[in-house]
Amino acid sequence: AFRMSPVFLNKLIRKRGQGFDAVLLDHSIMGAYAPLVRKLFPDACLAWNVHELSSFSRRRKEKLAAYNPVRRLAFLFERIRSQIAEKMIYSSCDLVLTFSSAEYGSIRSAGCPADKVQFVQPHVDGHAGTDGARPSSSSGGVLFFGKMDRENNRDAAEILIKEVFPRIKQKVPGARCYILGAEPPERLTRLASVDVEISGYVEDFKRYLTSIKVAVFPLRMGSGIKFKILDALSWGIPVITTGVGVEGIEGISPALRIADRPEEMAEQAVQVLSMDRERYEPLSGEARDFISRNYDWQGNCEAIENMINWCQNKKRGRKTGRERAVRTIQ
């Protein structure tokens, strides 16, 4: 986290002198460039879209490593380092955006002023790319997806395969588990079996939709909003996840169920897998409706419009302040 690329630094420096109204640093690791961007473009409004706050994520890993003093000390060091870097970024930025109300509290408690931080409800693309394909009420598919070079996804996938899915299989013998996502490590692919498909990167997700009846995300790590959960709901797939998984997701839906222990997750998944068509199809429809109600495009456009206006006012204020300072010196 917070490392910089010499190639990207060179690209930024070559843009010096160009009159940008605003610069958006998208994702937590891009925050490392904030102090340099502030110097290169002093009049631009500088915004940092966090996605996943590193110090928040490291604190969670620290707790999970409670019985391993060496790992816990390493995560403690990383958390302190992240907190120092984040405070430096806050001081350089005009605006800090977060998708998670939990992260909003952490950012504020770190000393970032309230007028700098905005909690943003994101837009989810709904049915895009699915061409109306819907999960089948007669299927027995259990889904997990995510980029597997991320530790939080690897950890969750292993918990699903080793601790949750065997319990599901006892009650639903015909169940099948699909682990989808790029770059699965060898230790994960070794867990594949007749009933567990570990596919790696999937070019066309639509072909899986009619085979999947429920998505299970046993997430213990990471921070910020988990877009994979919103994506699954937008496709009409009911979701079972942990308290960590629902962080930042606003609203309540029977299609989004919370369970923190493997046995509870399995029980909830079995309930969904056992539903007949009359019970399942309304639940699938509610999953899509939840996204339409809470993550619509119009609300997102209004939020973006407000931010643009805010940035323009900030830029005008900065320029006016500089002109006054020059007149005072003169």
Short mmCIF file of C-alpha atoms in Angstrom, two decimals:
data_model
loop_
_atom_site.label_atom_id
_atom_site.label_comp_id
_atom_site.label_asym_id
_atom_site.label_seq_id
_atom_site.Cartn_x
_atom_site.Cartn_y
_atom_site.Cartn_z
CA ALA A 1 0.00 0.00 0.00
CA PHE A 2 1.03 3.58 -0.73
CA ARG A 3 3.92 2.73 -3.03
CA MET A 4 4.54 4.85 -6.12
CA SER A 5 5.46 3.95 -9.69
CA PRO A 6 8.32 5.92 -11.31
CA VAL A 7 6.59 5.56 -14.71
CA PHE A 8 3.34 7.02 -13.37
CA LEU A 9 5.22 9.77 -11.53
CA ASN A 10 6.82 10.80 -14.83
CA LYS A 11 3.41 10.91 -16.54
CA LEU A 12 2.07 13.15 -13.78
CA ILE A 13 5.02 15.53 -13.92
CA ARG A 14 4.59 15.93 -17.69
CA LYS A 15 1.04 17.21 -17.06
CA ARG A 16 2.32 20.09 -14.91
CA GLY A 17 1.00 23.47 -15.97
CA GLN A 18 -2.19 22.10 -17.51
CA GLY A 19 -5.27 23.79 -16.06
CA PHE A 20 -7.24 20.98 -14.52
CA ASP A 21 -10.35 21.98 -12.54
CA ALA A 22 -10.20 18.80 -10.46
CA VAL A 23 -8.09 15.69 -9.99
CA LEU A 24 -9.65 12.48 -8.65
CA LEU A 25 -7.35 9.88 -7.09
CA ASP A 26 -9.39 6.70 -7.41
CA HIS A 27 -8.73 3.87 -4.91
CA SER A 28 -6.80 3.90 -1.67
CA ILE A 29 -3.31 3.24 -3.08
CA MET A 30 -3.60 6.25 -5.41
CA GLY A 31 -3.65 8.46 -2.33
CA ALA A 32 0.15 8.17 -2.23
CA TYR A 33 0.29 10.70 -5.07
CA ALA A 34 -1.78 13.35 -3.24
CA PRO A 35 1.09 15.57 -1.94
CA LEU A 36 2.76 15.62 -5.39
CA VAL A 37 -0.53 16.30 -7.20
CA ARG A 38 -1.20 19.19 -4.83
CA LYS A 39 2.16 20.75 -5.78
CA LEU A 40 1.78 20.10 -9.51
CA PHE A 41 -1.80 21.43 -9.73
CA PRO A 42 -2.17 23.94 -6.86
CA ASP A 43 -5.44 25.44 -8.17
CA ALA A 44 -7.25 22.14 -8.85
CA CYS A 45 -9.74 20.63 -6.45
CA LEU A 46 -8.11 17.40 -5.26
CA ALA A 47 -10.38 14.47 -4.30
CA TRP A 48 -9.45 11.01 -3.00
CA ASN A 49 -11.96 8.18 -3.54
CA VAL A 50 -10.89 5.70 -0.87
CA HIS A 51 -12.73 2.43 -1.80
CA GLU A 52 -10.89 0.53 0.95
CA LEU A 53 -9.16 2.32 3.83
CA SER A 54 -5.84 0.56 4.43
CA SER A 55 -5.58 1.29 8.17
CA PHE A 56 -9.13 -0.03 8.70
CA SER A 57 -8.29 -3.23 6.82
CA ARG A 58 -5.00 -3.70 8.72
CA ARG A 59 -6.81 -3.31 12.06
CA ARG A 60 -9.09 -6.17 11.07
CA LYS A 61 -6.14 -8.39 10.10
CA GLU A 62 -4.48 -7.51 13.40
CA LYS A 63 -7.48 -8.88 15.31
CA LEU A 64 -7.57 -12.08 13.23
CA ALA A 65 -3.88 -12.67 14.04
CA ALA A 66 -4.53 -12.55 17.82
CA TYR A 67 -2.89 -15.95 18.38
CA ASN A 68 0.15 -15.28 16.19
CA PRO A 69 2.29 -12.59 17.89
CA VAL A 70 4.67 -12.18 14.93
CA ARG A 71 1.89 -11.63 12.38
CA ARG A 72 0.00 -9.40 14.78
CA LEU A 73 3.08 -7.22 15.28
CA ALA A 74 3.57 -7.01 11.49
CA PHE A 75 -0.05 -5.89 10.97
CA LEU A 76 0.28 -3.39 13.82
CA PHE A 77 3.31 -1.85 12.11
CA GLU A 78 1.46 -1.74 8.78
CA ARG A 79 -1.59 -0.13 10.41
CA ILE A 80 0.48 2.63 12.05
CA ARG A 81 2.32 3.23 8.78
CA SER A 82 -1.00 3.43 6.93
CA GLN A 83 -2.47 5.85 9.48
CA ILE A 84 0.52 8.19 9.10
CA ALA A 85 0.24 8.08 5.30
CA GLU A 86 -3.53 8.65 5.40
CA LYS A 87 -3.21 11.74 7.61
CA MET A 88 -0.71 13.18 5.13
CA ILE A 89 -3.17 12.49 2.30
CA TYR A 90 -6.07 14.12 4.18
CA SER A 91 -4.05 17.30 4.61
CA SER A 92 -3.28 17.42 0.85
CA CYS A 93 -6.85 16.77 -0.37
CA ASP A 94 -9.88 19.03 -0.57
CA LEU A 95 -12.32 16.13 -0.56
CA VAL A 96 -12.26 12.53 0.72
CA LEU A 97 -14.94 10.16 -0.61
CA THR A 98 -15.92 6.87 1.00
CA PHE A 99 -18.58 4.26 0.18
CA SER A 100 -18.67 2.95 3.78
CA SER A 101 -20.26 4.61 6.81
CA ALA A 102 -17.86 2.61 9.02
CA GLU A 103 -14.86 4.02 7.14
CA TYR A 104 -16.40 7.50 7.34
CA GLY A 105 -16.23 7.24 11.15
CA SER A 106 -12.62 6.02 11.02
CA ILE A 107 -11.59 8.89 8.71
CA ARG A 108 -13.25 11.45 10.98
CA SER A 109 -11.67 9.97 14.13
CA ALA A 110 -8.25 10.27 12.44
CA GLY A 111 -8.72 14.05 12.47
CA CYS A 112 -9.99 14.68 8.94
CA PRO A 113 -12.41 17.68 9.11
CA ALA A 114 -16.11 16.97 8.55
CA ASP A 115 -16.32 19.37 5.59
CA LYS A 116 -13.68 17.32 3.75
CA VAL A 117 -15.37 13.91 4.01
CA GLN A 118 -18.38 12.74 2.02
CA PHE A 119 -20.17 9.41 2.29
CA VAL A 120 -21.15 8.39 -1.27
CA GLN A 121 -23.77 5.83 -2.23
CA PRO A 122 -22.45 4.17 -5.42
CA HIS A 123 -24.34 3.20 -8.56
CA VAL A 124 -24.65 -0.49 -9.44
CA ASP A 125 -25.22 -1.43 -13.05
CA GLY A 126 -28.17 -3.70 -12.33
CA HIS A 127 -28.92 -6.17 -15.09
CA ALA A 128 -26.14 -4.94 -17.39
CA GLY A 129 -24.64 -7.76 -19.44
CA THR A 130 -27.01 -10.46 -18.15
CA ASP A 131 -29.57 -10.12 -20.98
CA GLY A 132 -32.41 -10.99 -18.63
CA ALA A 133 -30.84 -14.31 -17.54
CA ARG A 134 -32.11 -15.29 -14.09
CA PRO A 135 -31.10 -17.90 -11.53
CA SER A 136 -33.15 -21.08 -11.79
CA SER A 137 -35.23 -22.19 -8.80
CA SER A 138 -34.38 -25.82 -9.62
CA SER A 139 -30.59 -25.34 -9.54
CA GLY A 140 -28.31 -26.16 -6.63
CA GLY A 141 -25.42 -23.84 -7.40
CA VAL A 142 -23.53 -21.93 -4.68
CA LEU A 143 -21.47 -18.96 -5.90
CA PHE A 144 -18.38 -17.12 -4.72
CA PHE A 145 -16.49 -14.72 -6.97
CA GLY A 146 -13.70 -12.19 -6.65
CA LYS A 147 -10.15 -11.54 -7.79
CA MET A 148 -8.11 -14.24 -6.10
CA ASP A 149 -4.85 -12.33 -5.80
CA ARG A 150 -6.51 -10.49 -2.88
CA GLU A 151 -6.01 -12.13 0.50
CA ASN A 152 -9.53 -11.37 1.74
CA ASN A 153 -11.04 -13.21 -1.28
CA ARG A 154 -8.70 -16.20 -0.97
CA ASP A 155 -9.47 -16.48 2.75
CA ALA A 156 -13.24 -16.33 2.17
CA ALA A 157 -13.12 -18.86 -0.68
CA GLU A 158 -11.20 -21.34 1.49
CA ILE A 159 -13.71 -20.97 4.33
CA LEU A 160 -16.56 -21.62 1.90
CA ILE A 161 -14.91 -24.73 0.41
CA LYS A 162 -13.63 -26.23 3.68
CA GLU A 163 -16.19 -25.21 6.30
CA VAL A 164 -19.45 -24.05 4.72
CA PHE A 165 -20.00 -26.11 1.57
CA PRO A 166 -19.49 -29.57 3.23
CA ARG A 167 -22.32 -28.67 5.64
CA ILE A 168 -24.50 -27.59 2.70
CA LYS A 169 -23.70 -30.84 0.89
CA GLN A 170 -24.94 -32.92 3.83
CA LYS A 171 -28.42 -31.38 3.52
CA VAL A 172 -28.50 -30.77 -0.26
CA PRO A 173 -26.60 -33.68 -1.89
CA GLY A 174 -26.97 -32.23 -5.40
CA ALA A 175 -25.39 -28.88 -4.50
CA ARG A 176 -22.41 -27.62 -6.50
CA CYS A 177 -19.96 -24.83 -5.58
CA TYR A 178 -18.60 -22.34 -8.14
CA ILE A 179 -15.50 -20.31 -7.23
CA LEU A 180 -14.97 -17.74 -9.99
CA GLY A 181 -12.21 -15.14 -10.25
CA ALA A 182 -8.84 -14.40 -11.79
CA GLU A 183 -5.49 -15.65 -10.50
CA PRO A 184 -6.45 -18.37 -8.00
CA PRO A 185 -3.26 -19.60 -6.24
CA GLU A 186 -2.24 -23.24 -6.36
CA ARG A 187 -3.25 -23.84 -2.71
CA LEU A 188 -6.79 -22.87 -3.72
CA THR A 189 -6.98 -24.77 -7.02
CA ARG A 190 -5.91 -27.93 -5.15
CA LEU A 191 -9.27 -27.76 -3.34
CA ALA A 192 -11.21 -28.29 -6.59
CA SER A 193 -13.29 -31.48 -6.79
CA VAL A 194 -16.24 -33.02 -8.62
CA ASP A 195 -18.59 -30.68 -6.70
CA VAL A 196 -16.28 -27.64 -6.43
CA GLU A 197 -15.38 -25.80 -9.64
CA ILE A 198 -12.52 -23.28 -9.40
CA SER A 199 -12.55 -21.60 -12.78
CA GLY A 200 -10.09 -18.72 -12.69
CA TYR A 201 -11.01 -15.73 -14.88
CA VAL A 202 -14.44 -16.05 -16.53
CA GLU A 203 -14.99 -14.30 -19.86
CA ASP A 204 -18.77 -14.77 -19.95
CA PHE A 205 -20.46 -14.85 -16.55
CA LYS A 206 -23.97 -15.21 -18.03
CA ARG A 207 -23.58 -18.93 -18.67
CA TYR A 208 -23.38 -19.54 -14.89
CA LEU A 209 -26.48 -17.56 -13.90
CA THR A 210 -29.09 -20.26 -14.44
CA SER A 211 -26.96 -22.77 -12.48
CA ILE A 212 -26.57 -20.59 -9.37
CA LYS A 213 -29.25 -20.21 -6.70
CA VAL A 214 -27.39 -18.51 -3.86
CA ALA A 215 -24.13 -16.56 -3.34
CA VAL A 216 -22.11 -17.10 -0.16
CA PHE A 217 -19.36 -14.66 0.87
CA PRO A 218 -17.67 -15.66 4.19
CA LEU A 219 -15.60 -12.44 4.31
CA ARG A 220 -13.47 -11.76 7.40
CA MET A 221 -10.99 -9.20 6.02
CA GLY A 222 -10.95 -6.03 3.98
CA SER A 223 -12.93 -2.83 4.37
CA GLY A 224 -15.20 -0.58 2.35
CA ILE A 225 -18.28 -1.63 0.42
CA LYS A 226 -18.13 -5.06 -1.24
CA PHE A 227 -19.33 -4.54 -4.81
CA LYS A 228 -19.39 -8.29 -5.46
CA ILE A 229 -22.34 -8.55 -3.06
CA LEU A 230 -24.23 -5.74 -4.82
CA ASP A 231 -23.45 -7.32 -8.21
CA ALA A 232 -24.83 -10.70 -7.12
CA LEU A 233 -28.04 -9.08 -5.86
CA SER A 234 -28.40 -7.11 -9.10
CA TRP A 235 -28.36 -10.43 -11.00
CA GLY A 236 -31.22 -11.71 -8.83
CA ILE A 237 -29.04 -13.99 -6.67
CA PRO A 238 -29.83 -13.97 -2.92
CA VAL A 239 -26.69 -13.44 -0.80
CA ILE A 240 -25.46 -14.83 2.51
CA THR A 241 -22.50 -12.97 3.98
CA THR A 242 -20.89 -11.81 7.22
CA GLY A 243 -21.09 -8.56 9.16
CA VAL A 244 -17.87 -7.58 7.39
CA GLY A 245 -19.50 -8.33 4.03
CA VAL A 246 -22.45 -5.98 4.56
CA GLU A 247 -20.33 -3.05 5.77
CA GLY A 248 -21.31 0.07 3.87
CA ILE A 249 -24.43 -1.51 2.33
CA GLU A 250 -27.42 0.62 3.29
CA GLY A 251 -30.91 -0.85 3.57
CA ILE A 252 -32.44 -4.18 4.61
CA SER A 253 -33.63 -6.96 2.32
CA PRO A 254 -34.71 -10.59 2.89
CA ALA A 255 -32.46 -11.39 -0.10
CA LEU A 256 -29.38 -10.26 1.88
CA ARG A 257 -28.80 -12.43 4.95
CA ILE A 258 -26.10 -12.08 7.61
CA ALA A 259 -24.36 -15.01 9.30
CA ASP A 260 -20.88 -14.92 10.83
CA ARG A 261 -20.28 -18.60 11.62
CA PRO A 262 -19.83 -21.36 8.99
CA GLU A 263 -22.68 -23.45 10.41
CA GLU A 264 -25.04 -20.43 10.32
CA MET A 265 -24.03 -19.63 6.73
CA ALA A 266 -24.65 -23.22 5.68
CA GLU A 267 -28.06 -23.26 7.37
CA GLN A 268 -29.11 -20.04 5.60
CA ALA A 269 -27.83 -21.33 2.25
CA VAL A 270 -29.73 -24.62 2.67
CA GLN A 271 -32.93 -22.66 3.33
CA VAL A 272 -32.54 -20.81 0.00
CA LEU A 273 -31.46 -23.92 -1.94
CA SER A 274 -34.51 -25.80 -0.64
CA MET A 275 -37.00 -23.19 -1.88
CA ASP A 276 -39.45 -24.16 -4.60
CA ARG A 277 -40.22 -21.85 -7.53
CA GLU A 278 -43.13 -20.09 -5.76
CA ARG A 279 -40.89 -19.03 -2.86
CA TYR A 280 -37.63 -18.50 -4.73
CA GLU A 281 -38.67 -16.27 -7.62
CA PRO A 282 -40.08 -13.48 -5.39
CA LEU A 283 -36.83 -13.58 -3.38
CA SER A 284 -34.77 -13.32 -6.57
CA GLY A 285 -36.94 -10.41 -7.70
CA GLU A 286 -36.49 -8.70 -4.33
CA ALA A 287 -32.69 -8.95 -4.75
CA ARG A 288 -32.91 -6.94 -7.98
CA ASP A 289 -35.46 -4.52 -6.53
CA PHE A 290 -33.15 -3.84 -3.58
CA ILE A 291 -30.47 -2.62 -5.98
CA SER A 292 -32.98 -0.52 -7.95
CA ARG A 293 -34.24 1.12 -4.74
CA ASN A 294 -30.88 1.88 -3.15
CA TYR A 295 -28.27 2.14 -5.91
CA ASP A 296 -30.06 3.82 -8.81
CA TRP A 297 -28.27 5.89 -11.46
CA GLN A 298 -30.32 9.05 -10.89
CA GLY A 299 -29.28 9.33 -7.23
CA ASN A 300 -25.67 8.77 -8.26
CA CYS A 301 -25.88 11.55 -10.90
CA GLU A 302 -27.23 14.00 -8.32
CA ALA A 303 -24.36 13.19 -5.96
CA ILE A 304 -21.81 13.69 -8.76
CA GLU A 305 -23.42 17.01 -9.73
CA ASN A 306 -23.18 18.21 -6.11
CA MET A 307 -19.52 17.24 -5.96
CA ILE A 308 -18.71 19.04 -9.23
CA ASN A 309 -20.36 22.22 -7.90
CA TRP A 310 -18.47 21.83 -4.63
CA CYS A 311 -15.16 21.44 -6.49
CA GLN A 312 -15.82 24.51 -8.66
CA ASN A 313 -16.64 26.63 -5.61
CA LYS A 314 -13.53 25.34 -3.84
CA LYS A 315 -11.35 26.20 -6.84
CA ARG A 316 -12.83 29.71 -7.11
CA GLY A 317 -12.26 30.24 -3.39
CA ARG A 318 -8.62 29.11 -3.66
CA LYS A 319 -7.94 31.41 -6.61
CA THR A 320 -9.60 34.36 -4.85
CA GLY A 321 -7.50 33.70 -1.75
CA ARG A 322 -4.29 33.66 -3.81
CA GLU A 323 -5.22 36.89 -5.60
CA ARG A 324 -5.83 38.57 -2.26
CA ALA A 325 -2.48 37.31 -0.97
CA VAL A 326 -0.69 38.68 -4.06
CA ARG A 327 -2.38 42.07 -3.67
CA THR A 328 -1.43 42.14 -0.01
CA ILE A 329 2.23 41.40 -0.82
CA GLN A 330 2.25 44.01 -3.58
#
